[in-house]
Coordinates of C-alpha atoms and ligand atoms in Angstrom, one line a residue:
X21 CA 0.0 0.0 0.0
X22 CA 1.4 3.1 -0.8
X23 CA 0.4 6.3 1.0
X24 CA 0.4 9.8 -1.6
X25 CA 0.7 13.1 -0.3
X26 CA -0.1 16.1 -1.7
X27 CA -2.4 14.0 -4.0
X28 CA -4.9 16.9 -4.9
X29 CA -1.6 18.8 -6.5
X30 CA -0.3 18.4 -9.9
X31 CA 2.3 15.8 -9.1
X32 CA 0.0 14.0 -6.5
X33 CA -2.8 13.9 -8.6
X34 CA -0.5 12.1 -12.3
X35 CA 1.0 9.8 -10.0
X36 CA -2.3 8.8 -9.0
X37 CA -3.3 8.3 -12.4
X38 CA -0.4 6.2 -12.9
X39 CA -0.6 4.2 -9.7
X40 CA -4.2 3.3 -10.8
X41 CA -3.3 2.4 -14.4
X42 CA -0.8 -0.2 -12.8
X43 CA -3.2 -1.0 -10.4
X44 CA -1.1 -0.3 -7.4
X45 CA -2.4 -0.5 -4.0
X46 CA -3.1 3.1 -2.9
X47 CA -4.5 5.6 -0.5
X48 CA -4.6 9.7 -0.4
X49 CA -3.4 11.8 2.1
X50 CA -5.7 14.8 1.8
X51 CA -6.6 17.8 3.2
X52 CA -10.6 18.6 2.3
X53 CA -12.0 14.5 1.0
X54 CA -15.0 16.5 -0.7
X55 CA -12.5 18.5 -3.1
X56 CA -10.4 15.6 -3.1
X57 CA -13.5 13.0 -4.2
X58 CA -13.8 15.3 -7.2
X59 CA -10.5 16.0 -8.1
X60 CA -9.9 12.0 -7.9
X61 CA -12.9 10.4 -8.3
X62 CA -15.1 8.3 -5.1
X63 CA -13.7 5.1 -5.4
X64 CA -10.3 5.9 -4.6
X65 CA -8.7 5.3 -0.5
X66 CA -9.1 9.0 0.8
X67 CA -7.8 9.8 4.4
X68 CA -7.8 13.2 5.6
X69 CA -4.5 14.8 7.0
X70 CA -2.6 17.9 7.4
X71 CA 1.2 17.8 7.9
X72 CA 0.6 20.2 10.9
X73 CA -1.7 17.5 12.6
X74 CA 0.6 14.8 13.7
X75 CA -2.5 12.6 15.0
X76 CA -3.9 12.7 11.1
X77 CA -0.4 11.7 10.0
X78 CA -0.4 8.8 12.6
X79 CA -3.7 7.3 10.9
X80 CA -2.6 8.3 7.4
X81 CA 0.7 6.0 7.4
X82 CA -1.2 3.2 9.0
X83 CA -0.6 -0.1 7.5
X84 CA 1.1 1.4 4.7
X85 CA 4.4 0.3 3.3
X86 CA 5.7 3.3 1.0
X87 CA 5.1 7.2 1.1
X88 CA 5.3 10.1 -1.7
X89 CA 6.0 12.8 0.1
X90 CA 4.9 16.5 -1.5
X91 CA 5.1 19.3 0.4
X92 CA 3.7 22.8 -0.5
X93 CA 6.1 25.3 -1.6
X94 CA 7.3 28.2 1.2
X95 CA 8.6 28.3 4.7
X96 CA 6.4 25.6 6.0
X97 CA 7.9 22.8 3.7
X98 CA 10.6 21.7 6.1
X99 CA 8.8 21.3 9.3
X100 CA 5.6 19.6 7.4
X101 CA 8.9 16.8 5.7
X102 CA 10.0 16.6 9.0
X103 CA 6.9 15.8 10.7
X104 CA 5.9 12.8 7.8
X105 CA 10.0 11.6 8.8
X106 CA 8.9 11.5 12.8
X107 CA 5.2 10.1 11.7
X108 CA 6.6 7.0 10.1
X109 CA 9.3 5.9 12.6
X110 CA 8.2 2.4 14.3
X111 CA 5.3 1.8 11.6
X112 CA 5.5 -1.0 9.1
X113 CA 6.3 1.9 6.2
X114 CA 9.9 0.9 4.7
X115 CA 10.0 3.3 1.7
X116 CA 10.2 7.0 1.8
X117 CA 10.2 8.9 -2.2
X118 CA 10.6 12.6 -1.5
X119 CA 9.9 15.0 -4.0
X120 CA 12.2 17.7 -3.8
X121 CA 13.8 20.2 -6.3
X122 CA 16.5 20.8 -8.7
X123 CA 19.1 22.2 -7.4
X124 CA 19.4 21.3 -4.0
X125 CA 23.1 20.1 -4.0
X126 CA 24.3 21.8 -6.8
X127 CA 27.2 24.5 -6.2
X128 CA 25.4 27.8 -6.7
X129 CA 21.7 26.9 -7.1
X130 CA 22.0 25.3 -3.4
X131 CA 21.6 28.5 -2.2
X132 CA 18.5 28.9 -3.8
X133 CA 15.6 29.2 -1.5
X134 CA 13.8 26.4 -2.6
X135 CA 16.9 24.2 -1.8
X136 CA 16.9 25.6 1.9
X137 CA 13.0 24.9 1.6
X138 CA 13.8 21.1 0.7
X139 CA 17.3 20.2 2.5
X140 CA 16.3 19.7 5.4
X141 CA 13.4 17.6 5.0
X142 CA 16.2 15.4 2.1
X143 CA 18.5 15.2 5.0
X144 CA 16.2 13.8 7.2
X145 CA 14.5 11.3 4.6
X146 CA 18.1 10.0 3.8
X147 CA 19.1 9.1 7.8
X148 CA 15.5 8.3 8.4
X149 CA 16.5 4.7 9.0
X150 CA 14.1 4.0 6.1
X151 CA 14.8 3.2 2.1
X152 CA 14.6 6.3 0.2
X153 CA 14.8 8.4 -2.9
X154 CA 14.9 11.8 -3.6
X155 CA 13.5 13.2 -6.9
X156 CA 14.3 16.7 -7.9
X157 CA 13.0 17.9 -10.9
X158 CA 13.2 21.2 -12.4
X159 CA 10.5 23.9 -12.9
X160 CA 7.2 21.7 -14.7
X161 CA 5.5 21.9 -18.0
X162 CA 2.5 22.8 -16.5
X163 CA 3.6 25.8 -14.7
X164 CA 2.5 27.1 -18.1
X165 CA -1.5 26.5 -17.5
X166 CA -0.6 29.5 -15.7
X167 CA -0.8 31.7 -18.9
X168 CA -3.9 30.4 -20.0
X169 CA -6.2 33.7 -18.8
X170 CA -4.1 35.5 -21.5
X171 CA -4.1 33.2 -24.0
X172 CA -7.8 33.4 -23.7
X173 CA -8.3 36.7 -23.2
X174 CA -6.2 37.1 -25.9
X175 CA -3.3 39.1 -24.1
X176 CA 0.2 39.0 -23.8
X177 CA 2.3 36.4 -21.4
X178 CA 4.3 38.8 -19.1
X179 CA 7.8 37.1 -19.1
X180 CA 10.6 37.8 -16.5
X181 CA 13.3 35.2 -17.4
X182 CA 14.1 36.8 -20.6
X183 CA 16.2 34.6 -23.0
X184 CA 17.5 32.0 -20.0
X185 CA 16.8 28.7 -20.5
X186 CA 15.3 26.0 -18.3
X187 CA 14.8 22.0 -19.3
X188 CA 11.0 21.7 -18.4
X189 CA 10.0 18.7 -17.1
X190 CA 6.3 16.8 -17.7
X191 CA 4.1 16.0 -15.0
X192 CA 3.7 12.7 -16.2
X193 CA 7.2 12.2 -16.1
X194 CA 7.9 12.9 -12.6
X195 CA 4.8 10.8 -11.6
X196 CA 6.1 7.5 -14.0
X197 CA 9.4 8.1 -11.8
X198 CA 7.9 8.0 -8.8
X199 CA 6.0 4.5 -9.5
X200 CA 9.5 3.0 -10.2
X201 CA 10.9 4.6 -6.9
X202 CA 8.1 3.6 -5.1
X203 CA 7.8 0.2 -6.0
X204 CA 11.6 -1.5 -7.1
X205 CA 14.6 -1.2 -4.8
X206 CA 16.7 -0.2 -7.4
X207 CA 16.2 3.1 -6.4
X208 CA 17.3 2.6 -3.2
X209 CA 19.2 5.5 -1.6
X210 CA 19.4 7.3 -5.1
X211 CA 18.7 11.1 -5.8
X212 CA 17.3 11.7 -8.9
X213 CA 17.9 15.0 -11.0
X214 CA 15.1 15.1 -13.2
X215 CA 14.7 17.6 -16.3
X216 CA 13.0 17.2 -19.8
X217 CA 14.6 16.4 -23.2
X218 CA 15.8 20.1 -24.3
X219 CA 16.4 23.6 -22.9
X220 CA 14.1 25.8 -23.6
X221 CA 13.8 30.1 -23.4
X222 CA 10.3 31.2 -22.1
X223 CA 9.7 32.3 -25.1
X224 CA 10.5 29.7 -27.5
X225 CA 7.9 27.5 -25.0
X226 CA 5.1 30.1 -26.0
X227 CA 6.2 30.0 -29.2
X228 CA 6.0 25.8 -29.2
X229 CA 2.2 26.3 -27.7
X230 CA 1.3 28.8 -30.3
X231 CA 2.3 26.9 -32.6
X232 CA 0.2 24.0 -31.0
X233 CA -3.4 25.8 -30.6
X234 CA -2.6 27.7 -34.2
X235 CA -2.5 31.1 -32.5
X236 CA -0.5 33.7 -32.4
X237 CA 0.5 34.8 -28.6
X238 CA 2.2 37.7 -28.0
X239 CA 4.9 38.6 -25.3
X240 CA 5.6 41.3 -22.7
X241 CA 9.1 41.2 -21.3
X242 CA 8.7 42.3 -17.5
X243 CA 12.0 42.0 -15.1
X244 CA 11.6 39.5 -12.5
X245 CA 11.0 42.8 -10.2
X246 CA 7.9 43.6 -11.4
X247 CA 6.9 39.9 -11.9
X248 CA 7.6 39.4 -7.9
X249 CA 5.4 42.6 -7.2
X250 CA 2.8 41.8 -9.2
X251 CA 2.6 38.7 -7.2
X252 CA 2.4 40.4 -3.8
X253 CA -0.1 43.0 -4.8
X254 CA -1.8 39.7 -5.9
X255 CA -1.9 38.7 -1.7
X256 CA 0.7 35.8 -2.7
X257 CA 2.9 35.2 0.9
X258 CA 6.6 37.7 1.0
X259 CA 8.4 34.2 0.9
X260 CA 6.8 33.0 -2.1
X261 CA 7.2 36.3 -4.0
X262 CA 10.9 36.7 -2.6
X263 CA 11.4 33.3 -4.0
X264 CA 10.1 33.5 -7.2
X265 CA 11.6 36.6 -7.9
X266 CA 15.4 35.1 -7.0
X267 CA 14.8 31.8 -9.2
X268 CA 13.6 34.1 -12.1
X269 CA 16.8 36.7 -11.8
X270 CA 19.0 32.8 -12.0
X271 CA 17.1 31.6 -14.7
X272 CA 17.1 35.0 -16.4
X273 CA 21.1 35.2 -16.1
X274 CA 21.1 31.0 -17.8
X275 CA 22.1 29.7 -14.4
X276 CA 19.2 26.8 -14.7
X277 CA 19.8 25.7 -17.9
X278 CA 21.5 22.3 -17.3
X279 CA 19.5 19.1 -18.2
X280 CA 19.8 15.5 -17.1
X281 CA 19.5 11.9 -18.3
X282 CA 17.9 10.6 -14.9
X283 CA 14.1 10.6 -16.5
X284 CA 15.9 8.3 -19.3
X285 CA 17.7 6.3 -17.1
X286 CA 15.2 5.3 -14.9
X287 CA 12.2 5.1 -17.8
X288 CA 14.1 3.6 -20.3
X289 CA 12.9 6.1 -22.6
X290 CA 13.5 9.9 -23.4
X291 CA 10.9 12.7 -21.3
X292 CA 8.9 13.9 -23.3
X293 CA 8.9 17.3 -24.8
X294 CA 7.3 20.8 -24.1
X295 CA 5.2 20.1 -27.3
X296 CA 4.0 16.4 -26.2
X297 CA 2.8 18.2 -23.4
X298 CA 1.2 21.6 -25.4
X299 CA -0.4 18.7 -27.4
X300 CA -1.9 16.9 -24.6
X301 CA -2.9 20.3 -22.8
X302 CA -4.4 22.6 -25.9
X303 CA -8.3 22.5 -24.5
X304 CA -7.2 24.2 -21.6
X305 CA -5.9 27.1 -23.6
X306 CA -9.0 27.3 -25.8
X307 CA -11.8 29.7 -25.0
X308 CA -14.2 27.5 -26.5
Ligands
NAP423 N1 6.1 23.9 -9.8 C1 7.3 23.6 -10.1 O1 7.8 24.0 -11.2 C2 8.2 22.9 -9.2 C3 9.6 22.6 -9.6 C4 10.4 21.8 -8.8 C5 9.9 21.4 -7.5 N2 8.6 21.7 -7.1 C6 8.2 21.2 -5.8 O2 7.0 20.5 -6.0 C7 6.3 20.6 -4.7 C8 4.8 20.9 -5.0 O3 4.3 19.9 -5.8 P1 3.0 20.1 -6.6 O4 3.2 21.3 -7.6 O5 2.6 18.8 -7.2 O6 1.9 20.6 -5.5 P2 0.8 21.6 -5.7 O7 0.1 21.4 -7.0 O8 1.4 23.0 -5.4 O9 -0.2 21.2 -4.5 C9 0.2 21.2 -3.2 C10 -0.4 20.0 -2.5 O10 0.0 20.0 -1.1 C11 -1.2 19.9 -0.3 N3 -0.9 20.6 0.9 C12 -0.7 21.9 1.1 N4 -0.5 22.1 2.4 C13 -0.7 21.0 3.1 C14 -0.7 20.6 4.4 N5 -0.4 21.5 5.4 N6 -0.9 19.3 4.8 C15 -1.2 18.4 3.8 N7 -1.2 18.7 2.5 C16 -1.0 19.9 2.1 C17 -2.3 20.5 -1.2 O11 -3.5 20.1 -0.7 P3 -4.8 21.0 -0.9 O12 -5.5 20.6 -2.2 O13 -5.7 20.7 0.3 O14 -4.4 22.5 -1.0 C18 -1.9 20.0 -2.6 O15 -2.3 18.6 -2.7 C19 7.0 21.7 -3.9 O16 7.7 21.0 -2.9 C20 7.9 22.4 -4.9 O17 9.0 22.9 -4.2 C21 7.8 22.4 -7.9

């Protein structure tokens, strides 16, 4: 049985997908089970917990041999990894697969605030006691549903990381890698770096999904200043902006733009590619 976190988010909810398709024993950690009985359908194993609750974690890990842990972006992620590492100590789980992000060991980028977010909570899944693997992927394919109001609407994609390039990384991808963690020992004490096939500028991606839904979509180059206080006068949390503002300024100056063979080392196959995924994704993008 295999306990997913985070299972209403984007990663959670394809590795559900997957786990079901292979017809893996499963179960959902989840925050709100009527959101989550939507989002996933009745039939799947829904138990409600919050990382801040260590009771709901007690009786979300019960009987379960294997955990996905995702924890939300921003000051709170170490603690909430931290209290999953303390929540599974003396059960029968043997398996910890920790979703993490790229970055986290590599000189430079380590001092990224999402690696500070994640380190801790890697460290203490690696001398948990338990088997592990770390995945850390770089920014996802999906981020870019985030456009489609403008696409819509018909207005330009405001753009702060300029020509720098960045090796997005499908969903999907991460999810299939997380079944093999999960589930073959292989993977045993390994840390994953997981990218997609190619590097690709901000705007070549919107020029990839234009090309896609047949559309032309235009561009307005912001700096990742104005991108970070657009966020905050949105209400998004100081850390998040701050954050998102420093990963832009790296990606901006090409200091993300490595990839990795991890996806096709572990799959047996190549990730697939920011168009696979515009393909896949179009009727979200479409007004109609
Ligand atoms: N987006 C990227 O490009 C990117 C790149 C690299 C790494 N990452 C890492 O990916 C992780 C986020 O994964 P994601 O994008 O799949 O998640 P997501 O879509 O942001 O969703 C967050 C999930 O965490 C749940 N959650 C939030 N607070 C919780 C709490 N206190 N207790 C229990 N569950 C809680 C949410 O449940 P509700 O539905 O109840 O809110 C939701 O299921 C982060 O650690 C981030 O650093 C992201």
């Amino acid at each position: 049985m295999i306990l997913v976190t985070g299972a209403t988010g984007t990663i959670g909810r394809a590795l559900m997908n997957e786990l079901r398709a292979a017809r893996v024993p499963r179960r959902a950690m989840v925050r709100d089970v009527g959101k989550a009985k939507s989002l996933l359908g009745g039939d799947e194993d829904l138990v409600q917990g919050d990382f801040s609750d260590a009771a709901s974690l007690a009786a979300a890990v019960d009987g379960v041999d294997a955990v996905f842990l995702v924890t939300a972006a921003g000051p709170a992620l170490a603690e909430h990894d931290l209290a999953m590492v303390r929540a599974v100590q003396g059960t029968r789980v043997k398996k910890l697969v920790k979703l993490s992000s790229f970055g986290v060991d590599t000189p430079g980028l380590n001092a990224l605030k999402s690696s500070e977010w994640h380190r801790p909570g890697e460290q203490a899944v690696m001398q948990s006691g338990l088997a592990w693997t770390v995945l850390r992927p770089g920014a996802f394919a999906s981020n870019a549903l985030g456009w489609a109001p403008q696409i819509r609407a018909s207005a330009p994609i405001q753009v702060a990381t300029g020509e720098g390039k960045h090796a997005v990384i499908d969903p999907r991808d991460i999810a299939a890698v997380a079944v093999r963690a999960l589930t073959e020992s292989a993977h045993d004490g390994k840390a994953y770096s997981l990218s997609g096939p190619e590097a690709l500028s901000t705007p070549r991606q919107v020029a990839i999904l234009g090309e896609v839904l047949g559309l032309p979509i235009a561009i307005e180059d912001v700096s990742p200043q104005v991108a970070a206080d657009r966020l905050r006068a949105a209400g998004v949390p100081e850390a998040y902006a701050a954050a998102v503002f420093e990963g832009y300024t790296w990606w901006r100056e090409g200091k993300v733009a490595s990839r990795s063979d991890d996806v096709a080392h572990v799959l047996g196959r190549e990730p697939r590619s920011f168009e696979a995924w515009a393909r896949d994704h179009a009727a979200a993008f479409r007004s109609d």
